[in-house]
Amino acid sequence: NFRPAERMDLLQRAVSESFLPLFKGLSKVTAFADEVIGDYLLLRQIHAENESLREQVTALEQKLIDYQDAYLENLRLRRLLDFKSTIQTETIAAQVVLHDLTGWFQTLMIDKGLRDGIGVDMAVVNDEGVVGRILEVSDRYARVLLITDAGSSIDAVIQRNRVRGIVGGKDANTCVLKYVRGNLDVQEGDLVVSSGKDGVFPKGLRLGTVQGVYKDPLDLFQKIDVKPVVRLSALEELLIIKRDLKFSDRVGGS
């Protein structure tokens, strides 16, 4: 039953030698294409997963920022409430809605007005010290003149030795203590507080610290720079020290 191998005829040999290498090469190309497509699909899947993870990270980061903001706000409000308990008068809490810290005016807007009992020349403070006073009021809002404004003036004393002067605005970051005679003792680092004698600010509220004293023998008064204790550019929550409104206060806003 053994059949000896037969040699392919000429046509069979021609077909085999011509097409089988092509089929072999095609199978390699197909395998390579399958591998490339598989890698591409895997990369697409990894990219999609990375995008999803990136979105999750962004959402978590935003939540962390929100939690931090809420925590810091809670700390500020707690300090404000603690400070409020030390003031022997009624106060009204307010939120800052607009900063107007331009080169011409140092003011800001708050979300309380005549409807809330706010009137002109009421003192505005926070837990750090004096912010300013109410300049203008409408029904629901009020403008606060900051202590750094050139139009601001507060009767003040050096806490250490009760040397008296007037604190006024100089620029966005500095006040001046005016009308202090050249022979009086004022030193850098002295704390300046309200005297309570101007009818607006209660006695003993922190205004700032002396950061520069300049004496001129030809000048009757010293030139004294004062750095406010309140970070005016970072204000968010405030207290308005309430007092009885005069008739002019009640009709002065719109």
mmCIF file of N, CA, C and O in Angstrom, residues 80-166:
data_model
loop_
_atom_site.group_PDB
_atom_site.id
_atom_site.type_symbol
_atom_site.label_atom_id
_atom_site.label_comp_id
_atom_site.label_asym_id
_atom_site.label_seq_id
_atom_site.Cartn_x
_atom_site.Cartn_y
_atom_site.Cartn_z
ATOM 1 N N LEU A 80 -15.133 86.494 64.913
ATOM 2 C CA LEU A 80 -15.987 87.672 64.892
ATOM 3 C C LEU A 80 -17.024 87.613 66.012
ATOM 4 O O LEU A 80 -17.295 88.620 66.673
ATOM 5 N N LEU A 81 -17.591 86.436 66.234
ATOM 6 C CA LEU A 81 -18.567 86.278 67.322
ATOM 7 C C LEU A 81 -17.909 86.469 68.684
ATOM 8 O O LEU A 81 -18.497 87.075 69.591
ATOM 9 N N ASP A 82 -16.693 85.936 68.830
ATOM 10 C CA ASP A 82 -15.972 86.122 70.093
ATOM 11 C C ASP A 82 -15.692 87.598 70.337
ATOM 12 O O ASP A 82 -15.834 88.108 71.456
ATOM 13 N N PHE A 83 -15.299 88.303 69.261
ATOM 14 C CA PHE A 83 -15.042 89.735 69.389
ATOM 15 C C PHE A 83 -16.329 90.493 69.683
ATOM 16 O O PHE A 83 -16.334 91.426 70.496
ATOM 17 N N LYS A 84 -17.411 90.078 69.045
ATOM 18 C CA LYS A 84 -18.702 90.738 69.258
ATOM 19 C C LYS A 84 -19.122 90.675 70.722
ATOM 20 O O LYS A 84 -19.693 91.626 71.258
ATOM 21 N N SER A 85 -18.817 89.564 71.359
ATOM 22 C CA SER A 85 -19.203 89.409 72.764
ATOM 23 C C SER A 85 -18.440 90.355 73.686
ATOM 24 O O SER A 85 -18.864 90.593 74.819
ATOM 25 N N THR A 86 -17.314 90.895 73.221
ATOM 26 C CA THR A 86 -16.529 91.813 74.055
ATOM 27 C C THR A 86 -16.980 93.268 73.904
ATOM 28 O O THR A 86 -16.550 94.116 74.688
ATOM 29 N N ILE A 87 -17.788 93.558 72.882
ATOM 30 C CA ILE A 87 -18.251 94.927 72.657
ATOM 31 C C ILE A 87 -19.531 95.159 73.451
ATOM 32 O O ILE A 87 -20.497 94.413 73.321
ATOM 33 N N GLN A 88 -19.524 96.204 74.227
ATOM 34 C CA GLN A 88 -20.660 96.477 75.104
ATOM 35 C C GLN A 88 -21.734 97.299 74.398
ATOM 36 O O GLN A 88 -22.263 98.248 74.946
ATOM 37 N N THR A 89 -22.041 96.932 73.184
ATOM 38 C CA THR A 89 -23.093 97.623 72.438
ATOM 39 C C THR A 89 -23.602 96.702 71.342
ATOM 40 O O THR A 89 -22.966 95.695 71.023
ATOM 41 N N GLU A 90 -24.731 97.051 70.748
ATOM 42 C CA GLU A 90 -25.327 96.222 69.703
ATOM 43 C C GLU A 90 -24.543 96.361 68.400
ATOM 44 O O GLU A 90 -24.115 97.450 68.020
ATOM 45 N N THR A 91 -24.375 95.255 67.728
ATOM 46 C CA THR A 91 -23.665 95.259 66.447
ATOM 47 C C THR A 91 -24.497 94.547 65.384
ATOM 48 O O THR A 91 -25.388 93.760 65.702
ATOM 49 N N ILE A 92 -24.178 94.812 64.123
ATOM 50 C CA ILE A 92 -24.845 94.184 62.991
ATOM 51 C C ILE A 92 -23.774 93.551 62.111
ATOM 52 O O ILE A 92 -22.807 94.212 61.727
ATOM 53 N N ALA A 93 -23.927 92.281 61.808
ATOM 54 C CA ALA A 93 -22.960 91.588 60.955
ATOM 55 C C ALA A 93 -23.288 91.855 59.490
ATOM 56 O O ALA A 93 -24.449 91.952 59.098
ATOM 57 N N ALA A 94 -22.244 91.957 58.675
ATOM 58 C CA ALA A 94 -22.424 92.238 57.246
ATOM 59 C C ALA A 94 -21.345 91.532 56.449
ATOM 60 O O ALA A 94 -20.263 91.221 56.957
ATOM 61 N N GLN A 95 -21.665 91.304 55.168
ATOM 62 C CA GLN A 95 -20.721 90.705 54.221
ATOM 63 C C GLN A 95 -20.252 91.771 53.236
ATOM 64 O O GLN A 95 -21.033 92.618 52.799
ATOM 65 N N VAL A 96 -18.973 91.702 52.883
ATOM 66 C CA VAL A 96 -18.429 92.591 51.861
ATOM 67 C C VAL A 96 -18.862 92.075 50.485
ATOM 68 O O VAL A 96 -18.677 90.899 50.174
ATOM 69 N N VAL A 97 -19.447 92.954 49.673
ATOM 70 C CA VAL A 97 -19.896 92.544 48.337
ATOM 71 C C VAL A 97 -19.070 93.175 47.224
ATOM 72 O O VAL A 97 -19.099 92.710 46.086
ATOM 73 N N LEU A 98 -18.311 94.222 47.537
ATOM 74 C CA LEU A 98 -17.519 94.879 46.502
ATOM 75 C C LEU A 98 -16.384 95.661 47.139
ATOM 76 O O LEU A 98 -16.599 96.441 48.065
ATOM 77 N N HIS A 99 -15.158 95.431 46.641
ATOM 78 C CA HIS A 99 -14.004 96.224 47.043
ATOM 79 C C HIS A 99 -13.779 97.321 46.016
ATOM 80 O O HIS A 99 -13.806 97.079 44.814
ATOM 81 N N ASP A 100 -13.518 98.520 46.496
ATOM 82 C CA ASP A 100 -13.216 99.638 45.610
ATOM 83 C C ASP A 100 -11.898 100.266 46.059
ATOM 84 O O ASP A 100 -11.827 101.435 46.410
ATOM 85 N N LEU A 101 -10.847 99.446 46.066
ATOM 86 C CA LEU A 101 -9.551 99.903 46.550
ATOM 87 C C LEU A 101 -8.760 100.530 45.404
ATOM 88 O O LEU A 101 -7.731 100.041 44.964
ATOM 89 N N THR A 102 -9.265 101.674 44.906
ATOM 90 C CA THR A 102 -8.611 102.367 43.803
ATOM 91 C C THR A 102 -7.627 103.399 44.349
ATOM 92 O O THR A 102 -7.499 103.594 45.552
ATOM 93 N N GLY A 103 -6.958 104.053 43.440
ATOM 94 C CA GLY A 103 -6.025 105.082 43.869
ATOM 95 C C GLY A 103 -6.697 106.348 44.378
ATOM 96 O O GLY A 103 -6.082 107.149 45.064
ATOM 97 N N TRP A 104 -8.001 106.530 44.044
ATOM 98 C CA TRP A 104 -8.692 107.745 44.439
ATOM 99 C C TRP A 104 -9.479 107.571 45.732
ATOM 100 O O TRP A 104 -9.488 108.455 46.585
ATOM 101 N N PHE A 105 -10.143 106.440 45.867
ATOM 102 C CA PHE A 105 -10.969 106.219 47.055
ATOM 103 C C PHE A 105 -10.675 104.840 47.637
ATOM 104 O O PHE A 105 -10.419 103.886 46.913
ATOM 105 N N GLN A 106 -10.692 104.763 48.953
ATOM 106 C CA GLN A 106 -10.501 103.509 49.665
ATOM 107 C C GLN A 106 -11.838 103.172 50.335
ATOM 108 O O GLN A 106 -12.105 103.564 51.475
ATOM 109 N N THR A 107 -12.703 102.480 49.595
ATOM 110 C CA THR A 107 -14.028 102.157 50.099
ATOM 111 C C THR A 107 -14.386 100.726 49.740
ATOM 112 O O THR A 107 -13.717 100.080 48.926
ATOM 113 N N LEU A 108 -15.466 100.251 50.330
ATOM 114 C CA LEU A 108 -16.039 98.966 49.957
ATOM 115 C C LEU A 108 -17.539 98.998 50.225
ATOM 116 O O LEU A 108 -18.036 99.856 50.957
ATOM 117 N N MET A 109 -18.253 98.066 49.597
ATOM 118 C CA MET A 109 -19.701 97.970 49.761
ATOM 119 C C MET A 109 -20.049 96.757 50.607
ATOM 120 O O MET A 109 -19.430 95.698 50.465
ATOM 121 N N ILE A 110 -21.047 96.913 51.467
ATOM 122 C CA ILE A 110 -21.533 95.801 52.295
ATOM 123 C C ILE A 110 -23.010 95.562 52.021
ATOM 124 O O ILE A 110 -23.694 96.418 51.452
ATOM 125 N N ASP A 111 -23.488 94.388 52.429
ATOM 126 C CA ASP A 111 -24.849 93.967 52.095
ATOM 127 C C ASP A 111 -25.881 94.328 53.157
ATOM 128 O O ASP A 111 -26.891 93.647 53.310
ATOM 129 N N LYS A 112 -25.670 95.396 53.883
ATOM 130 C CA LYS A 112 -26.634 95.871 54.866
ATOM 131 C C LYS A 112 -26.861 97.354 54.646
ATOM 132 O O LYS A 112 -25.931 98.089 54.251
ATOM 133 N N GLY A 113 -28.126 97.811 54.887
ATOM 134 C CA GLY A 113 -28.456 99.209 54.660
ATOM 135 C C GLY A 113 -29.460 99.734 55.651
ATOM 136 O O GLY A 113 -29.563 99.244 56.786
ATOM 137 N N LEU A 114 -30.233 100.721 55.214
ATOM 138 C CA LEU A 114 -31.203 101.354 56.100
ATOM 139 C C LEU A 114 -32.209 100.360 56.654
ATOM 140 O O LEU A 114 -32.633 100.469 57.819
ATOM 141 N N ARG A 115 -32.603 99.370 55.839
ATOM 142 C CA ARG A 115 -33.567 98.376 56.306
ATOM 143 C C ARG A 115 -33.049 97.579 57.500
ATOM 144 O O ARG A 115 -33.831 97.021 58.270
ATOM 145 N N ASP A 116 -31.734 97.524 57.618
ATOM 146 C CA ASP A 116 -31.120 96.754 58.707
ATOM 147 C C ASP A 116 -30.698 97.640 59.867
ATOM 148 O O ASP A 116 -30.062 97.158 60.812
ATOM 149 N N GLY A 117 -31.022 98.933 59.787
ATOM 150 C CA GLY A 117 -30.662 99.846 60.867
ATOM 151 C C GLY A 117 -29.305 100.484 60.718
ATOM 152 O O GLY A 117 -28.765 101.035 61.684
ATOM 153 N N ILE A 118 -28.728 100.430 59.501
ATOM 154 C CA ILE A 118 -27.415 101.015 59.258
ATOM 155 C C ILE A 118 -27.562 102.505 58.977
ATOM 156 O O ILE A 118 -28.466 102.925 58.246
ATOM 157 N N GLY A 119 -26.680 103.321 59.549
ATOM 158 C CA GLY A 119 -26.703 104.760 59.312
ATOM 159 C C GLY A 119 -25.316 105.311 59.080
ATOM 160 O O GLY A 119 -24.302 104.653 59.353
ATOM 161 N N VAL A 120 -25.260 106.533 58.583
ATOM 162 C CA VAL A 120 -23.992 107.207 58.292
ATOM 163 C C VAL A 120 -23.183 107.388 59.574
ATOM 164 O O VAL A 120 -23.728 107.645 60.646
ATOM 165 N N ASP A 121 -21.869 107.229 59.455
ATOM 166 C CA ASP A 121 -20.897 107.439 60.537
ATOM 167 C C ASP A 121 -20.937 106.370 61.619
ATOM 168 O O ASP A 121 -20.358 106.569 62.696
ATOM 169 N N MET A 122 -21.566 105.255 61.339
ATOM 170 C CA MET A 122 -21.428 104.132 62.263
ATOM 171 C C MET A 122 -20.066 103.481 62.065
ATOM 172 O O MET A 122 -19.559 103.378 60.947
ATOM 173 N N ALA A 123 -19.459 103.053 63.158
ATOM 174 C CA ALA A 123 -18.129 102.436 63.107
ATOM 175 C C ALA A 123 -18.220 101.025 62.532
ATOM 176 O O ALA A 123 -19.161 100.277 62.815
ATOM 177 N N VAL A 124 -17.225 100.687 61.711
ATOM 178 C CA VAL A 124 -17.150 99.359 61.102
ATOM 179 C C VAL A 124 -15.860 98.697 61.578
ATOM 180 O O VAL A 124 -14.778 99.273 61.452
ATOM 181 N N VAL A 125 -15.987 97.470 62.112
ATOM 182 C CA VAL A 125 -14.837 96.783 62.705
ATOM 183 C C VAL A 125 -14.864 95.307 62.329
ATOM 184 O O VAL A 125 -15.846 94.811 61.765
ATOM 185 N N ASN A 126 -13.782 94.620 62.644
ATOM 186 C CA ASN A 126 -13.785 93.160 62.682
ATOM 187 C C ASN A 126 -12.968 92.727 63.885
ATOM 188 O O ASN A 126 -12.617 93.564 64.731
ATOM 189 N N ASP A 127 -12.660 91.439 63.979
ATOM 190 C CA ASP A 127 -11.982 90.957 65.174
ATOM 191 C C ASP A 127 -10.558 91.486 65.310
ATOM 192 O O ASP A 127 -9.974 91.436 66.396
ATOM 193 N N GLU A 128 -9.975 92.014 64.205
ATOM 194 C CA GLU A 128 -8.612 92.549 64.267
ATOM 195 C C GLU A 128 -8.591 93.990 64.750
ATOM 196 O O GLU A 128 -7.649 94.399 65.432
ATOM 197 N N GLY A 129 -9.604 94.763 64.386
ATOM 198 C CA GLY A 129 -9.633 96.161 64.788
ATOM 199 C C GLY A 129 -10.563 96.976 63.922
ATOM 200 O O GLY A 129 -11.538 96.468 63.351
ATOM 201 N N VAL A 130 -10.258 98.265 63.779
ATOM 202 C CA VAL A 130 -11.120 99.203 63.060
ATOM 203 C C VAL A 130 -10.920 99.072 61.558
ATOM 204 O O VAL A 130 -9.789 99.054 61.068
ATOM 205 N N VAL A 131 -12.031 98.987 60.837
ATOM 206 C CA VAL A 131 -12.028 98.950 59.375
ATOM 207 C C VAL A 131 -12.277 100.343 58.806
ATOM 208 O O VAL A 131 -11.598 100.795 57.886
ATOM 209 N N GLY A 132 -13.267 101.042 59.348
ATOM 210 C CA GLY A 132 -13.609 102.371 58.861
ATOM 211 C C GLY A 132 -14.948 102.798 59.420
ATOM 212 O O GLY A 132 -15.346 102.380 60.509
ATOM 213 N N ARG A 133 -15.664 103.599 58.643
ATOM 214 C CA ARG A 133 -16.989 104.068 59.069
ATOM 215 C C ARG A 133 -17.928 104.089 57.872
ATOM 216 O O ARG A 133 -17.486 104.110 56.720
ATOM 217 N N ILE A 134 -19.225 104.078 58.169
ATOM 218 C CA ILE A 134 -20.232 104.117 57.106
ATOM 219 C C ILE A 134 -20.234 105.509 56.471
ATOM 220 O O ILE A 134 -20.382 106.522 57.147
ATOM 221 N N LEU A 135 -20.064 105.521 55.158
ATOM 222 C CA LEU A 135 -20.020 106.787 54.419
ATOM 223 C C LEU A 135 -21.361 107.125 53.790
ATOM 224 O O LEU A 135 -21.829 108.268 53.876
ATOM 225 N N GLU A 136 -21.993 106.137 53.137
ATOM 226 C CA GLU A 136 -23.279 106.331 52.469
ATOM 227 C C GLU A 136 -24.130 105.091 52.674
ATOM 228 O O GLU A 136 -23.599 103.980 52.822
ATOM 229 N N VAL A 137 -25.445 105.276 52.644
ATOM 230 C CA VAL A 137 -26.350 104.137 52.824
ATOM 231 C C VAL A 137 -27.492 104.199 51.819
ATOM 232 O O VAL A 137 -27.935 105.277 51.415
ATOM 233 N N SER A 138 -27.937 103.027 51.402
ATOM 234 C CA SER A 138 -29.186 102.887 50.649
ATOM 235 C C SER A 138 -30.048 101.910 51.422
ATOM 236 O O SER A 138 -29.721 101.533 52.549
ATOM 237 N N ASP A 139 -31.153 101.490 50.833
ATOM 238 C CA ASP A 139 -32.050 100.599 51.565
ATOM 239 C C ASP A 139 -31.384 99.273 51.945
ATOM 240 O O ASP A 139 -31.551 98.777 53.052
ATOM 241 N N ARG A 140 -30.620 98.696 51.001
ATOM 242 C CA ARG A 140 -30.069 97.361 51.235
ATOM 243 C C ARG A 140 -28.546 97.302 51.276
ATOM 244 O O ARG A 140 -27.981 96.249 51.596
ATOM 245 N N TYR A 141 -27.876 98.397 50.959
ATOM 246 C CA TYR A 141 -26.420 98.397 50.911
ATOM 247 C C TYR A 141 -25.864 99.648 51.578
ATOM 248 O O TYR A 141 -26.584 100.636 51.802
ATOM 249 N N ALA A 142 -24.570 99.595 51.864
ATOM 250 C CA ALA A 142 -23.893 100.758 52.437
ATOM 251 C C ALA A 142 -22.450 100.777 51.951
ATOM 252 O O ALA A 142 -21.853 99.730 51.691
ATOM 253 N N ARG A 143 -21.905 101.986 51.836
ATOM 254 C CA ARG A 143 -20.506 102.162 51.457
ATOM 255 C C ARG A 143 -19.689 102.481 52.706
ATOM 256 O O ARG A 143 -20.068 103.342 53.501
ATOM 257 N N VAL A 144 -18.574 101.771 52.844
ATOM 258 C CA VAL A 144 -17.701 101.946 54.005
ATOM 259 C C VAL A 144 -16.453 102.713 53.580
ATOM 260 O O VAL A 144 -15.776 102.336 52.616
ATOM 261 N N LEU A 145 -16.150 103.800 54.286
ATOM 262 C CA LEU A 145 -14.913 104.546 54.073
ATOM 263 C C LEU A 145 -13.834 103.916 54.947
ATOM 264 O O LEU A 145 -13.932 103.926 56.178
ATOM 265 N N LEU A 146 -12.795 103.370 54.313
ATOM 266 C CA LEU A 146 -11.734 102.695 55.051
ATOM 267 C C LEU A 146 -10.822 103.703 55.743
ATOM 268 O O LEU A 146 -10.708 104.858 55.321
ATOM 269 N N ILE A 147 -10.138 103.237 56.778
ATOM 270 C CA ILE A 147 -9.281 104.144 57.544
ATOM 271 C C ILE A 147 -8.079 104.604 56.723
ATOM 272 O O ILE A 147 -7.420 105.576 57.092
ATOM 273 N N THR A 148 -7.785 103.930 55.617
ATOM 274 C CA THR A 148 -6.666 104.333 54.757
ATOM 275 C C THR A 148 -7.048 105.405 53.746
ATOM 276 O O THR A 148 -6.174 105.898 53.031
ATOM 277 N N ASP A 149 -8.327 105.755 53.665
ATOM 278 C CA ASP A 149 -8.747 106.806 52.740
ATOM 279 C C ASP A 149 -8.306 108.167 53.277
ATOM 280 O O ASP A 149 -8.332 108.424 54.491
ATOM 281 N N ALA A 150 -7.926 109.053 52.353
ATOM 282 C CA ALA A 150 -7.452 110.377 52.756
ATOM 283 C C ALA A 150 -8.526 111.178 53.484
ATOM 284 O O ALA A 150 -8.211 112.094 54.252
ATOM 285 N N GLY A 151 -9.795 110.845 53.258
ATOM 286 C CA GLY A 151 -10.880 111.563 53.913
ATOM 287 C C GLY A 151 -11.242 111.025 55.281
ATOM 288 O O GLY A 151 -12.121 111.559 55.948
ATOM 289 N N SER A 152 -10.558 109.968 55.714
ATOM 290 C CA SER A 152 -10.856 109.372 57.023
ATOM 291 C C SER A 152 -10.091 110.093 58.126
ATOM 292 O O SER A 152 -8.941 110.500 57.941
ATOM 293 N N SER A 153 -10.727 110.217 59.287
ATOM 294 C CA SER A 153 -10.055 110.790 60.459
ATOM 295 C C SER A 153 -10.651 110.170 61.719
ATOM 296 O O SER A 153 -11.872 110.118 61.866
ATOM 297 N N ILE A 154 -9.775 109.692 62.595
ATOM 298 C CA ILE A 154 -10.200 109.018 63.825
ATOM 299 C C ILE A 154 -9.383 109.570 64.984
ATOM 300 O O ILE A 154 -8.148 109.591 64.933
ATOM 301 N N ASP A 155 -10.061 110.042 66.018
ATOM 302 C CA ASP A 155 -9.361 110.505 67.218
ATOM 303 C C ASP A 155 -8.711 109.306 67.891
ATOM 304 O O ASP A 155 -9.382 108.309 68.189
ATOM 305 N N ALA A 156 -7.388 109.397 68.138
ATOM 306 C CA ALA A 156 -6.647 108.225 68.586
ATOM 307 C C ALA A 156 -5.626 108.591 69.653
ATOM 308 O O ALA A 156 -5.273 109.768 69.838
ATOM 309 N N VAL A 157 -5.139 107.553 70.336
ATOM 310 C CA VAL A 157 -4.073 107.725 71.330
ATOM 311 C C VAL A 157 -3.079 106.583 71.187
ATOM 312 O O VAL A 157 -3.423 105.493 70.725
ATOM 313 N N ILE A 158 -1.816 106.867 71.582
ATOM 314 C CA ILE A 158 -0.830 105.803 71.725
ATOM 315 C C ILE A 158 -1.170 105.041 72.995
ATOM 316 O O ILE A 158 -1.280 105.635 74.071
ATOM 317 N N GLN A 159 -1.371 103.751 72.897
ATOM 318 C CA GLN A 159 -1.804 102.980 74.067
ATOM 319 C C GLN A 159 -0.788 103.047 75.205
ATOM 320 O O GLN A 159 -1.158 103.084 76.384
ATOM 321 N N ARG A 160 0.487 103.081 74.863
ATOM 322 C CA ARG A 160 1.543 103.011 75.876
ATOM 323 C C ARG A 160 1.555 104.238 76.784
ATOM 324 O O ARG A 160 1.707 104.109 78.011
ATOM 325 N N ASN A 161 1.402 105.431 76.221
ATOM 326 C CA ASN A 161 1.545 106.637 77.042
ATOM 327 C C ASN A 161 0.422 107.655 76.842
ATOM 328 O O ASN A 161 0.516 108.781 77.337
ATOM 329 N N ARG A 162 -0.615 107.289 76.104
ATOM 330 C CA ARG A 162 -1.818 108.106 75.890
ATOM 331 C C ARG A 162 -1.541 109.388 75.128
ATOM 332 O O ARG A 162 -2.313 110.356 75.196
ATOM 333 N N VAL A 163 -0.470 109.432 74.348
ATOM 334 C CA VAL A 163 -0.239 110.568 73.458
ATOM 335 C C VAL A 163 -1.340 110.586 72.409
ATOM 336 O O VAL A 163 -1.619 109.578 71.769
ATOM 337 N N ARG A 164 -1.936 111.765 72.210
ATOM 338 C CA ARG A 164 -3.134 111.849 71.387
ATOM 339 C C ARG A 164 -2.829 112.454 70.023
ATOM 340 O O ARG A 164 -1.946 113.303 69.877
ATOM 341 N N GLY A 165 -3.572 111.986 69.020
ATOM 342 C CA GLY A 165 -3.459 112.531 67.679
ATOM 343 C C GLY A 165 -4.656 112.125 66.846
ATOM 344 O O GLY A 165 -5.635 111.570 67.365
ATOM 345 N N ILE A 166 -4.599 112.374 65.553
ATOM 346 C CA ILE A 166 -5.668 112.017 64.625
ATOM 347 C C ILE A 166 -5.104 111.060 63.578
ATOM 348 O O ILE A 166 -4.116 111.377 62.909
#
